[in-house]
XYZ file of C-alpha atoms in Angstrom:
765
model
C 0.099 0.007 0.182
C 1.727 3.111 -0.963
C 2.402 6.012 1.479
C 0.030 8.809 1.785
C 1.086 12.122 0.360
C -0.318 14.236 3.406
C -0.700 13.542 6.865
C -2.462 15.598 9.587
C 0.143 15.654 13.020
C -2.040 18.395 14.829
C -4.585 20.136 14.769
C -4.713 23.234 17.028
C -8.153 24.634 18.296
C -10.245 25.401 20.947
C -14.034 25.321 21.459
C -16.912 28.104 20.087
C -17.630 30.907 22.936
C -21.513 28.726 23.105
C -22.949 26.646 25.557
C -23.710 22.255 24.849
C -21.052 22.761 21.998
C -18.957 19.753 23.844
C -20.426 15.709 24.065
C -18.147 12.985 25.688
C -18.866 9.520 24.169
C -18.293 5.897 25.761
C -15.325 5.235 22.942
C -13.572 7.863 24.760
C -13.596 10.710 22.223
C -14.586 14.400 22.924
C -16.444 15.816 20.477
C -16.530 19.763 20.394
C -17.667 22.992 18.024
C -14.438 24.437 16.688
C -15.236 27.882 14.694
C -17.630 25.819 11.498
C -16.383 22.834 12.228
C -16.405 19.377 14.377
C -13.017 18.280 16.527
C -12.972 14.879 17.651
C -10.379 14.748 20.418
C -8.632 11.831 22.629
C -7.672 13.045 25.521
C -4.531 11.199 25.665
C -3.410 11.884 22.255
C -4.985 14.815 19.963
C -7.230 15.693 17.489
C -8.068 12.550 15.297
C -10.489 14.338 13.249
C -12.378 17.170 11.788
C -16.124 16.997 10.454
C -15.597 19.917 7.714
C -19.930 20.630 6.783
C -21.352 23.806 8.422
C -20.977 27.005 6.630
C -21.650 28.712 10.118
C -20.495 28.780 13.464
C -21.649 24.969 15.755
C -23.308 26.132 18.271
C -23.966 22.631 19.531
C -22.516 18.451 19.646
C -24.199 15.580 21.118
C -23.099 12.543 20.822
C -26.022 10.193 20.408
C -26.055 7.478 22.905
C -26.958 3.793 22.909
C -29.389 2.026 24.704
C -26.701 -0.716 25.311
C -23.915 1.851 26.779
C -22.150 0.758 23.305
C -19.428 2.857 21.788
C -21.378 5.140 19.418
C -21.417 5.524 15.809
C -23.523 8.738 15.125
C -22.950 12.383 16.335
C -24.977 14.982 15.621
C -24.564 19.273 15.163
C -26.192 22.300 15.094
C -24.934 25.404 13.757
C -25.467 29.025 13.047
C -26.523 28.309 9.161
C -29.616 26.708 10.203
C -28.168 23.639 9.832
C -28.325 20.174 11.536
C -26.139 17.995 10.547
C -25.747 13.885 11.581
C -22.165 12.076 10.878
C -22.481 8.467 10.888
C -18.648 6.650 11.834
C -17.191 4.900 8.771
C -14.063 3.113 10.223
C -14.088 -0.103 9.091
C -13.023 -1.341 13.078
C -16.254 0.122 14.544
C -18.597 -2.630 14.462
C -22.635 -1.849 14.138
C -25.084 -3.900 16.043
C -28.257 -4.518 15.731
C -30.670 -4.142 19.172
C -33.448 -5.773 18.543
C -36.539 -4.651 19.975
C -38.386 -6.624 23.237
C -41.744 -7.279 23.503
C -43.306 -4.849 26.491
C -46.285 -4.720 28.206
C -45.376 -0.997 28.879
C -45.855 2.389 27.107
C -43.375 3.807 25.813
C -43.675 7.864 26.054
C -40.961 10.004 25.183
C -40.290 13.693 27.136
C -38.613 16.522 25.684
C -37.755 18.978 28.329
C -36.698 22.947 26.733
C -35.468 25.854 29.492
C -36.345 29.121 28.203
C -35.922 32.461 28.396
C -39.372 32.662 30.223
C -37.615 31.419 33.597
C -39.238 28.447 32.867
C -38.225 24.056 31.564
C -41.402 23.489 29.142
C -41.746 19.285 29.090
C -43.215 18.105 25.389
C -44.704 14.628 25.567
C -45.003 12.422 22.145
C -48.777 11.103 21.463
C -49.917 9.473 18.971
C -47.069 10.747 16.930
C -47.001 14.437 18.029
C -45.217 15.966 20.644
C -46.891 18.227 22.802
C -46.659 20.542 25.446
C -47.859 18.936 28.914
C -46.355 20.904 31.326
C -44.242 24.100 32.239
C -42.206 23.818 35.732
C -41.931 27.424 37.335
C -38.567 27.873 39.628
C -35.775 29.948 38.703
C -35.949 33.134 38.246
C -34.004 33.910 35.104
C -32.735 32.297 31.852
C -32.751 28.262 32.099
C -29.283 27.809 30.625
C -28.883 23.567 30.522
C -31.337 21.251 31.577
C -30.557 17.347 31.373
C -32.338 13.505 32.580
C -30.831 11.034 34.227
C -31.000 7.150 33.091
C -32.540 4.923 35.299
C -34.305 6.600 37.361
C -36.662 9.781 36.038
C -34.146 12.554 37.364
C -34.342 16.265 35.391
C -31.267 18.610 36.209
C -31.604 22.143 35.328
C -29.262 25.521 35.686
C -30.293 28.776 35.692
C -28.649 32.313 35.294
C -29.960 32.829 39.530
C -26.231 30.304 39.935
C -29.429 28.252 40.502
C -29.887 24.383 40.028
C -32.723 22.280 40.279
C -33.423 18.514 39.977
C -36.652 17.256 39.232
C -38.344 13.554 39.794
C -40.882 12.380 37.512
C -42.830 9.411 38.835
C -45.804 7.579 37.588
C -49.179 8.602 39.391
C -51.108 5.864 40.846
C -54.286 4.889 39.430
C -55.423 4.137 43.486
C -57.162 6.428 45.673
C -55.033 8.270 48.334
C -56.772 7.487 51.657
C -57.167 9.517 54.617
C -53.704 8.871 56.091
C -51.672 9.300 52.731
C -54.208 12.343 52.408
C -52.620 14.472 55.752
C -49.118 13.665 55.493
C -47.306 16.769 54.193
C -45.386 16.225 50.679
C -43.975 18.222 48.269
C -45.812 19.793 45.799
C -46.881 18.122 42.352
C -47.371 19.085 38.798
C -49.474 16.013 37.077
C -50.615 15.406 34.044
C -51.868 13.341 31.374
C -50.766 11.060 28.268
C -52.743 8.597 26.781
C -51.772 6.756 22.849
C -53.840 3.787 21.693
C -56.646 4.092 23.879
C -53.783 3.975 26.912
C -54.128 6.492 29.483
C -51.391 6.895 32.080
C -50.371 10.172 34.942
C -46.971 11.577 35.417
C -45.983 14.241 38.412
C -43.081 16.123 38.513
C -42.340 17.263 42.327
C -39.022 19.393 43.232
C -36.490 17.071 44.473
C -33.414 19.645 45.619
C -32.030 22.871 45.063
C -28.681 23.334 44.987
C -27.196 26.410 46.453
C -22.948 26.659 45.814
C -21.894 28.712 42.529
C -21.668 33.003 42.625
C -22.484 33.234 39.261
C -24.185 32.281 36.684
C -24.890 28.588 36.176
C -24.063 27.130 32.373
C -24.314 23.614 32.312
C -25.308 20.481 34.061
C -23.982 16.848 33.321
C -24.998 13.678 35.017
C -22.153 11.157 35.342
C -23.095 8.517 32.191
C -24.865 4.892 32.935
C -23.154 1.479 32.649
C -23.716 -2.428 32.178
C -23.498 -4.148 34.950
C -24.751 -7.633 35.541
C -26.508 -7.233 32.391
C -28.643 -4.403 33.757
C -28.395 -0.792 32.614
C -27.176 1.031 36.383
C -26.666 5.325 36.679
C -24.776 6.361 39.201
C -26.613 9.936 41.120
C -23.514 12.052 40.418
C -23.747 15.304 38.680
C -21.316 17.404 37.583
C -21.929 21.387 37.008
C -20.331 24.582 35.493
C -20.583 28.149 36.408
C -19.093 31.530 35.015
C -17.499 31.801 38.654
C -14.873 29.621 37.101
C -15.532 26.222 39.152
C -17.033 23.190 38.593
C -18.974 21.497 41.188
C -19.792 17.718 41.148
C -23.094 16.681 43.274
C -24.151 13.369 44.662
C -26.992 12.051 48.036
C -25.502 11.879 51.028
C -25.786 8.298 51.880
C -28.591 7.925 54.399
C -30.213 10.719 54.787
C -30.357 11.372 50.821
C -29.072 14.774 50.187
C -27.811 16.317 47.842
C -24.290 17.680 48.321
C -21.254 18.835 47.340
C -18.388 15.999 47.152
C -15.935 18.428 44.920
C -15.199 21.414 43.711
C -12.341 22.474 40.603
C -11.822 25.642 39.202
C -9.626 28.212 37.928
C -7.907 31.070 39.942
C -6.901 34.102 38.830
C -6.221 35.512 35.589
C -8.570 38.242 33.653
C -11.218 35.687 32.282
C -14.128 34.704 32.643
C -15.986 30.913 33.628
C -17.037 28.017 32.100
C -19.724 27.316 29.297
C -20.728 23.699 30.191
C -18.759 20.739 31.771
C -18.681 17.105 30.894
C -17.215 13.711 32.833
C -16.058 11.265 31.236
C -17.456 7.284 30.588
C -15.903 5.990 34.191
C -16.377 9.049 35.986
C -12.467 9.764 36.638
C -11.731 12.428 34.598
C -14.548 15.770 34.448
C -13.883 18.479 31.531
C -14.768 22.272 31.448
C -14.587 24.495 27.965
C -14.482 28.043 29.341
C -15.940 31.749 28.093
C -12.383 31.590 25.378
C -12.970 28.681 24.092
C -9.964 26.890 26.638
C -10.685 23.328 27.918
C -9.920 22.684 31.585
C -9.143 19.018 32.519
C -9.294 17.049 36.041
C -8.390 13.691 36.883
C -9.204 11.875 39.952
C -5.584 10.668 41.288
C -5.802 7.055 42.347
C -5.732 5.979 45.584
C -6.752 9.128 47.041
C -10.082 9.376 46.938
C -11.697 13.066 46.745
C -8.420 14.615 45.155
C -8.640 15.482 41.474
C -5.636 17.276 39.515
C -5.337 19.069 36.334
C -4.589 17.064 33.206
C -3.179 18.082 30.159
C -5.224 18.865 26.915
C -4.846 21.096 23.302
C -5.455 23.941 23.147
C -5.849 26.768 20.257
C -6.543 30.286 19.642
C -10.254 31.246 19.515
C -10.525 33.785 16.740
C -8.540 33.396 13.196
C -5.244 32.830 13.048
C -3.824 35.825 11.234
C 0.182 34.385 10.915
C 2.481 31.883 12.248
C 6.318 31.076 12.549
C 9.038 28.337 12.915
C 11.526 29.019 14.787
C 15.464 28.235 13.490
C 15.773 25.455 14.457
C 12.821 24.235 13.452
C 11.649 22.793 17.187
C 8.315 25.133 18.012
C 5.487 27.177 15.836
C 4.883 30.832 17.165
C 1.376 32.172 16.133
C -0.536 35.179 16.474
C -4.257 35.685 16.107
C -7.512 38.315 16.174
C -7.732 36.714 19.958
C -4.960 39.183 20.930
C -2.731 35.993 21.971
C 0.740 34.966 20.686
C 0.859 31.201 21.171
C 3.860 29.350 21.323
C 3.203 25.104 20.117
C 6.526 22.574 20.507
C 5.849 18.821 20.659
C 5.691 16.616 24.457
C 7.627 14.135 24.141
C 7.425 11.512 26.811
C 8.858 8.151 28.326
C 5.524 5.655 28.027
C 4.940 7.074 24.365
C 6.982 6.810 21.393
C 5.228 9.648 19.072
C 5.036 13.070 20.748
C 1.777 14.846 20.975
C 1.711 18.867 20.551
C 0.866 21.019 22.870
C 0.867 24.396 23.568
C 3.601 25.533 26.530
C 4.178 29.489 26.818
C 1.339 32.329 25.879
C 4.608 34.967 24.922
C 2.149 38.211 24.451
C -1.794 38.686 25.696
C -2.414 41.748 23.683
C -5.574 44.484 23.903
C -5.574 44.711 20.029
C -5.526 41.984 17.613
C -2.736 40.081 16.326
C -1.561 40.116 13.258
C 1.893 39.798 12.344
C 5.136 38.457 13.404
C 8.371 37.495 12.675
C 11.263 35.363 14.307
C 14.659 37.252 15.674
C 16.968 34.284 16.579
C 15.810 31.101 18.703
C 13.833 32.732 21.677
C 13.075 36.565 20.367
C 10.536 37.853 18.146
C 9.131 40.997 16.130
C 5.253 41.001 16.320
C 2.582 43.585 15.099
C -1.444 44.607 15.758
C -3.816 46.758 15.006
C -1.650 49.394 16.128
C 0.748 51.506 15.111
C 3.776 50.109 17.171
C 6.092 47.143 16.593
C 6.701 44.837 19.872
C 10.041 42.597 20.777
C 10.264 40.365 23.097
C 12.539 38.040 24.081
C 12.281 34.208 26.414
C 12.708 34.699 29.541
C 14.843 31.441 31.454
C 12.346 30.321 32.889
C 10.611 29.333 29.700
C 14.200 27.585 28.291
C 14.845 25.455 31.649
C 10.965 24.805 30.783
C 11.082 24.018 27.010
C 14.279 22.093 27.521
C 12.281 19.675 30.018
C 9.258 19.631 28.139
C 10.815 19.156 24.273
C 13.864 16.845 25.989
C 16.283 19.364 24.769
C 19.336 19.867 26.395
C 20.060 23.034 28.366
C 23.038 23.246 27.654
C 22.422 23.454 24.175
C 19.722 25.719 24.248
C 21.272 28.350 26.675
C 24.062 28.735 24.404
C 21.986 29.423 21.232
C 20.449 32.410 23.690
C 21.834 35.360 25.150
C 21.686 35.042 28.501
C 23.403 37.858 30.250
C 20.899 39.679 32.181
C 18.037 37.489 31.681
C 14.742 37.609 33.333
C 13.095 34.606 35.334
C 9.733 36.150 33.265
C 8.007 38.634 32.745
C 4.463 40.728 33.757
C 1.730 42.991 32.559
C 0.302 46.203 34.612
C -2.802 45.995 35.311
C -4.203 49.077 33.118
C -0.870 48.001 30.529
C 0.136 46.425 27.433
C 3.722 45.618 27.945
C 4.934 42.865 29.343
C 7.572 43.783 32.581
C 10.722 42.011 32.834
C 10.542 39.996 36.150
C 14.195 39.059 37.197
C 15.388 37.130 40.577
C 16.493 39.943 43.163
C 12.636 41.355 42.450
C 10.227 38.026 42.819
C 10.371 38.968 46.492
C 8.758 41.930 46.079
C 6.080 41.495 43.611
C 3.376 40.856 46.549
C 4.106 44.479 47.990
C 2.556 45.868 44.435
C 0.497 42.979 43.469
C -1.846 45.533 42.949
C 0.166 47.259 40.437
C 1.200 43.817 38.150
C -0.572 40.577 37.981
C 2.018 38.420 40.491
C 4.423 35.841 38.151
C 4.857 32.739 39.567
C 8.020 31.361 38.214
C 7.948 27.340 38.167
C 9.509 24.361 36.651
C 7.218 22.562 34.483
C 7.741 19.442 32.914
C 4.911 18.836 31.281
C 2.854 21.264 29.087
C 1.100 23.744 31.734
C -2.544 24.633 32.152
C -4.950 27.309 31.375
C -4.621 29.496 34.705
C -0.342 29.095 34.367
C -0.542 30.137 31.115
C -2.557 32.723 31.136
C -0.344 34.343 34.355
C 2.932 32.595 34.020
C 4.482 32.374 30.718
C 4.711 35.893 28.991
C 7.865 36.793 27.346
C 8.982 40.863 28.682
C 9.146 42.924 26.540
C 12.499 44.642 25.280
C 11.740 47.691 22.309
C 8.989 49.041 20.759
C 9.641 50.558 17.440
C 7.538 53.381 16.182
C 7.663 54.496 12.985
C 4.281 53.881 10.751
C 1.278 55.692 10.586
C -0.923 53.369 10.153
C -2.144 49.556 11.619
C 0.633 46.873 11.251
C -0.243 44.340 8.516
C 3.064 42.562 7.768
C 6.683 41.485 8.929
C 9.578 39.832 7.814
C 13.432 39.156 9.131
C 16.588 37.778 6.722
C 18.324 34.926 7.867
C 21.003 36.035 9.350
C 18.524 37.456 11.863
C 19.629 41.298 11.509
C 17.330 43.133 9.914
C 13.607 43.157 10.539
C 11.148 44.283 7.430
C 7.606 45.787 8.610
C 4.500 47.734 6.686
C 1.539 49.025 7.472
C -1.902 49.639 6.054
C -2.116 52.176 3.116
C -4.472 54.070 1.063
C -1.474 56.380 -0.107
C 1.856 55.438 -1.202
C 3.062 58.226 1.786
C 2.189 55.208 4.205
C 3.298 52.194 1.824
C 6.484 52.359 1.860
C 8.512 49.093 3.792
C 10.601 50.254 6.793
C 13.631 48.184 7.343
C 14.826 47.702 10.959
C 18.199 46.920 13.172
C 18.379 44.012 15.178
C 20.606 44.734 16.845
C 20.372 48.599 17.455
C 16.461 48.274 16.392
C 17.094 51.430 15.385
C 14.935 52.296 11.498
C 17.419 51.579 9.038
C 15.573 52.770 5.642
C 12.539 53.371 4.203
C 11.944 51.647 0.589
C 8.826 53.469 -0.447
C 7.599 51.754 -4.079
C 3.963 50.677 -3.695
C 0.842 52.517 -3.429
C -1.532 50.624 -1.791
C -1.326 47.683 1.514
C 2.178 45.575 0.949
C 0.606 42.528 1.416
C 3.651 40.776 2.730
C 7.372 40.118 2.439
C 10.080 37.726 1.817
C 13.601 37.503 2.515
C 15.715 35.427 0.241
C 17.367 32.308 1.753
C 20.951 34.581 1.278
C 19.313 37.476 2.896
C 20.316 39.705 -0.377
C 16.885 39.812 -1.608
C 13.840 41.544 -0.442
C 10.786 40.663 -2.020
C 7.492 42.664 -1.447
C 4.241 42.260 -2.774
C 1.141 44.144 -2.586
C -3.115 45.442 -2.328
C -1.614 47.082 -5.663
C -1.455 43.998 -7.624
C 2.642 44.740 -8.400
C 5.789 43.705 -6.555
C 9.133 45.310 -5.839
C 12.339 43.554 -5.767
C 15.496 45.062 -3.207
C 18.592 43.870 -3.397
C 21.201 44.543 -0.642
C 24.529 46.480 -1.507
C 27.270 43.820 -1.047
C 28.775 43.795 2.044
C 32.770 42.778 0.470
C 32.721 46.676 -1.053
C 31.041 48.912 1.890
C 32.955 48.698 5.805
C 32.301 46.491 8.090
C 30.234 49.126 11.194
C 28.189 50.242 7.787
C 24.807 48.863 8.243
C 22.836 47.049 5.885
C 21.394 49.117 3.473
C 18.947 48.136 0.381
C 17.514 49.514 -3.398
C 15.257 49.240 -5.344
C 16.124 46.761 -8.030
C 13.471 45.841 -10.143
C 9.482 45.967 -10.182
C 6.063 45.402 -11.773
C 4.179 48.749 -12.680
C 0.853 48.573 -13.243
C 0.408 48.573 -16.988
C 2.737 45.399 -17.070
C 1.854 43.252 -13.409
C 0.483 40.053 -15.248
C -1.815 39.595 -11.768
C -4.863 41.090 -12.101
C -5.998 41.293 -8.403
C -4.572 41.348 -5.159
C -1.336 39.855 -4.250
C -1.173 38.015 -1.671
C 1.812 36.094 -0.829
C 5.017 35.562 -1.802
C 7.975 33.064 -0.818
C 11.681 31.942 -1.994
C 13.001 28.773 -3.399
C 15.834 27.496 -0.903
C 18.458 27.862 -3.771
C 17.732 31.557 -4.080
C 17.063 31.488 -7.371
C 13.182 31.810 -8.188
C 10.042 33.379 -6.078
C 6.682 32.716 -6.455
C 3.654 35.189 -6.059
C -0.295 34.126 -5.887
C -3.088 36.253 -6.188
C -6.632 36.473 -5.327
C -6.763 35.950 -9.315
C -6.850 32.598 -8.916
C -2.773 32.429 -10.557
C -0.109 31.383 -9.139
C 3.453 32.765 -10.599
C 7.539 31.418 -10.502
C 9.603 34.525 -11.320
C 13.589 34.667 -11.685
C 16.280 34.784 -13.743
C 15.263 32.681 -16.658
C 18.043 33.212 -18.668
C 20.558 32.353 -16.048
C 21.071 28.817 -13.450
C 22.427 30.650 -11.189
C 20.589 32.301 -8.365
C 19.585 36.593 -8.650
C 22.863 37.739 -7.148
C 24.464 39.463 -10.142
C 24.757 43.459 -9.794
C 26.134 44.629 -12.750
C 23.564 43.477 -15.242
C 20.740 45.078 -16.339
C 17.850 42.948 -14.576
C 15.568 40.090 -16.174
C 12.952 38.986 -13.758
C 10.539 37.886 -15.599
C 7.658 35.065 -15.088
C 9.596 30.852 -15.845
C 6.252 28.911 -15.616
C 3.549 29.115 -17.059
C 0.668 30.985 -15.393
C -0.934 28.255 -13.051
C -4.687 28.588 -12.378
C -5.821 26.686 -9.063
C -9.302 27.495 -9.101
C -9.910 30.006 -5.697
C -7.913 32.964 -4.773
C -4.252 32.091 -3.248
C -4.382 33.414 0.012
C -0.968 32.155 0.867
C 2.166 30.104 -0.907
C 5.601 28.610 0.543
C 8.615 27.199 -0.907
C 9.462 23.522 0.543
C 12.777 24.157 2.067
C 13.928 20.472 0.727
C 14.405 20.487 -2.705
C 13.079 17.688 -4.780
C 15.026 15.020 -6.939
C 15.409 16.357 -10.454
C 16.103 20.064 -9.923
C 12.267 20.193 -9.276
C 10.661 22.270 -6.611
C 8.075 21.378 -3.838
C 5.292 24.580 -3.449
C 1.873 24.542 -1.141
C -0.613 27.034 -1.940
C -3.437 27.753 0.398
C -6.742 28.466 -1.269
C -9.618 31.149 -0.147
C -11.653 27.651 0.560
C -9.453 26.645 3.058
C -7.819 23.626 1.113
C -3.872 23.229 0.557
C -2.385 21.819 -2.315
C 0.897 20.241 -3.158
C 2.354 20.993 -6.756
C 5.917 20.485 -7.931
C 7.161 22.457 -10.341
C 10.463 22.003 -12.689
C 11.883 24.904 -15.069
C 10.703 24.346 -19.034
C 12.125 25.687 -21.901
C 9.468 26.566 -23.101
C 5.978 25.923 -20.614
C 2.763 25.374 -21.917
C -0.531 24.596 -20.751
C 0.999 24.332 -17.189
C 3.484 21.207 -18.235
C 6.198 22.444 -15.716
C 3.787 21.685 -12.862
C 2.232 18.308 -11.451
C -0.290 18.371 -9.199
C 1.315 16.129 -6.048
C -1.652 16.000 -3.877
C -4.285 18.108 -1.647
C -6.011 18.268 1.205
C -9.528 16.040 1.691
C -12.444 17.732 3.656
C -11.309 16.833 6.814
C -7.455 17.802 6.397
C -9.165 20.428 4.409
C -9.880 24.319 6.983
C -12.958 25.576 7.106
C -12.072 29.160 6.669
C -9.379 30.961 4.475
C -5.485 30.195 4.973
C -4.101 32.904 6.222
C -0.082 31.661 6.228
C 1.825 28.907 4.987
C 5.017 28.026 6.282
C 7.705 24.844 6.713
C 9.807 23.540 8.563
C 13.259 25.196 7.672
C 14.609 21.568 7.738
C 13.962 18.372 6.981
C 12.334 15.492 9.425
C 9.753 16.032 12.028
C 9.899 18.127 15.235
C 10.317 15.762 18.368
C 11.382 12.637 15.902
C 14.810 13.901 16.585
C 17.718 10.659 17.514
C 18.190 10.281 21.018
C 21.116 7.990 19.799
C 22.224 9.700 17.101
C 22.341 12.792 18.947
C 19.527 15.823 19.359
C 18.084 17.168 16.859
C 19.056 14.148 14.234
C 17.297 12.245 12.167
C 16.728 8.822 11.338
C 17.055 7.686 7.243
C 13.168 7.245 7.640
C 12.201 10.476 9.243
C 14.596 12.528 6.681
C 12.127 11.801 3.867
C 9.252 13.436 5.658
C 8.885 17.154 5.567
C 6.609 19.367 8.082
C 4.408 22.178 6.719
C 2.284 24.665 9.384
C -0.863 26.163 8.432
C -2.898 29.195 10.043
C -6.438 29.368 8.892
C -9.213 32.267 9.717
C -10.728 28.739 10.923
C -9.777 29.839 14.483
C -6.711 26.695 13.752
C -3.083 25.859 13.335
C -2.883 22.340 11.565
C 0.763 20.220 11.122
C 0.839 18.054 8.030
C 3.609 15.698 7.348
C 4.822 15.038 3.754
C 5.721 12.599 2.632
C 8.596 13.515 -0.169
C 9.273 10.081 -0.842
C 5.404 9.993 -2.577
C 5.962 12.729 -3.905
């Protein structure tokens, strides 16, 4: 069987901001809505599948439970696109089991409970094929946010914005009349209704079993522990889990003997400028509980073995809760930084565990939590980066020592190697953000003890050594990177950034509607001074890329043109002269090949060619086609022109990237991201007379489950061959095996809030 060309390595995504969007199946898979998709997540591994079918936000997800308590094979999702989709498992490993109906003298009345914004619970019963309203339960004093039936005992749990949980009991009424003594007995008031089906009538009564008061804010979710099969019968453990906006989950159960409902366990999040939980779920065996928060983060707690009543935080995946705008690999290809419209910068890396052969990707740091939507970033060295947001200021961040130590523990990279590749002189321990500020302030070892005295000014920083990915509350407060510099110079919001391979120059561009604001600014990464402005375009520069040798800077623009800037030869200038660029060549509106905005660009690894992609669906490779050498000759007139045939990819090409590992036979591997969310793989080979796109070969594409559900915003290849986290321990850290060298990795950022990492098999191309 041929090896697949594209494999999904990791999907970083979070839950949508809505209740009832997460469901834990008895097979162990957690299904939750993320943007317009449904993610299937295995807590022990990673996201195993993404279901794309909705065109609007997914608002509710629910597994269809089976009567035999077996593994579910059907899933229902509902979205803001007014669609309900039923998904069916078709994996050969899932065995469908037919359940025969048993003849029973009992009459079955399906009852539906609905919580309304009128503070009432409305009960509907199916009689003769039609649902009709039979009763309204009053008691809550605000909107009903969740209702759920228990199996076995007919108990209904409801929660509302009045901070209370109510447990109702449904019982069948006896047809016999009460005697005088029963009439005098004090009992709870009952709401009675009668159902008739096939000329048979039955009376039912609903009573209030208990009112649970323990939360201090709106309660958004309640969930009963799933039933299990014991001795051939279904057994329901009456444990009720609740989640609230007060950042806590409570596990309720009846006290033995008295039957009073009491709080058994309370877990939650402490600190951080966040809101609480939107919903909760319990694992099939009751050993794990999970909540999803207002900002989409998952919070997992696991019951400690041998310690009853003790729960500890677990490791889960995380992701952006809004569009991901940009991402970048570190120079060694060991971690990924991403920025998004959720105003955060996140760092993902593989986690190596001794008990597992394959590493899993996790977020281990959140270097920046901003007050503006993030737009772009560029790595400057191993542990330093520049970011831009919807503001005029660029910000420079450097990793604290605590992050370097934790990264070594989690990734398995020797600490000495990491310290040798970073500037550890006067390196702070961590960072903290003032309560009314946007800048991350450095925290040094000597000042940690004083933070208790100024806690009203800054969020307290807890510097600790981690051997596993941190939980959400730790990411929010203790993994910030200190801001070391601000760069001023642009007149409007930042749009794109780029840095050269030598990490000496950073290029930046902002939104522009006039030529005076469309100039590219160059910055020195040593002094952080502005080196020069490069005016050429009349509208926003949408993306920039330095050639791998650092001699050229390519810029593409909304004005449908590109410009190529050449760096002055260092051999002809004094050593103390800072880098200087001059215009080498450019296209004009009357000579431009692209007819719509150019979204993306990139360079080939050998510096010979660059590629552009546009909204006009065209992808073009450019270069000096008359020469087999890289574009380095300054004396000859520029002859940069299309070297490839113009290929139509069928949709707006919003992202493009050259693979840094060359293919055999002087061919190049490219990835193209589309507005539809699909990623295409092409192999391009220089041809003397390309016609009909004969120089292009389409080798692969992401299928519906691998693609983004919205626009691909950025594509970045890992700068070296192999898969991150797969380095051979015996051969030395950073080395790769022969089998792993056939793989390359591609990271993609999407407007669907996700970061995806793909493994590409070069031998299959």
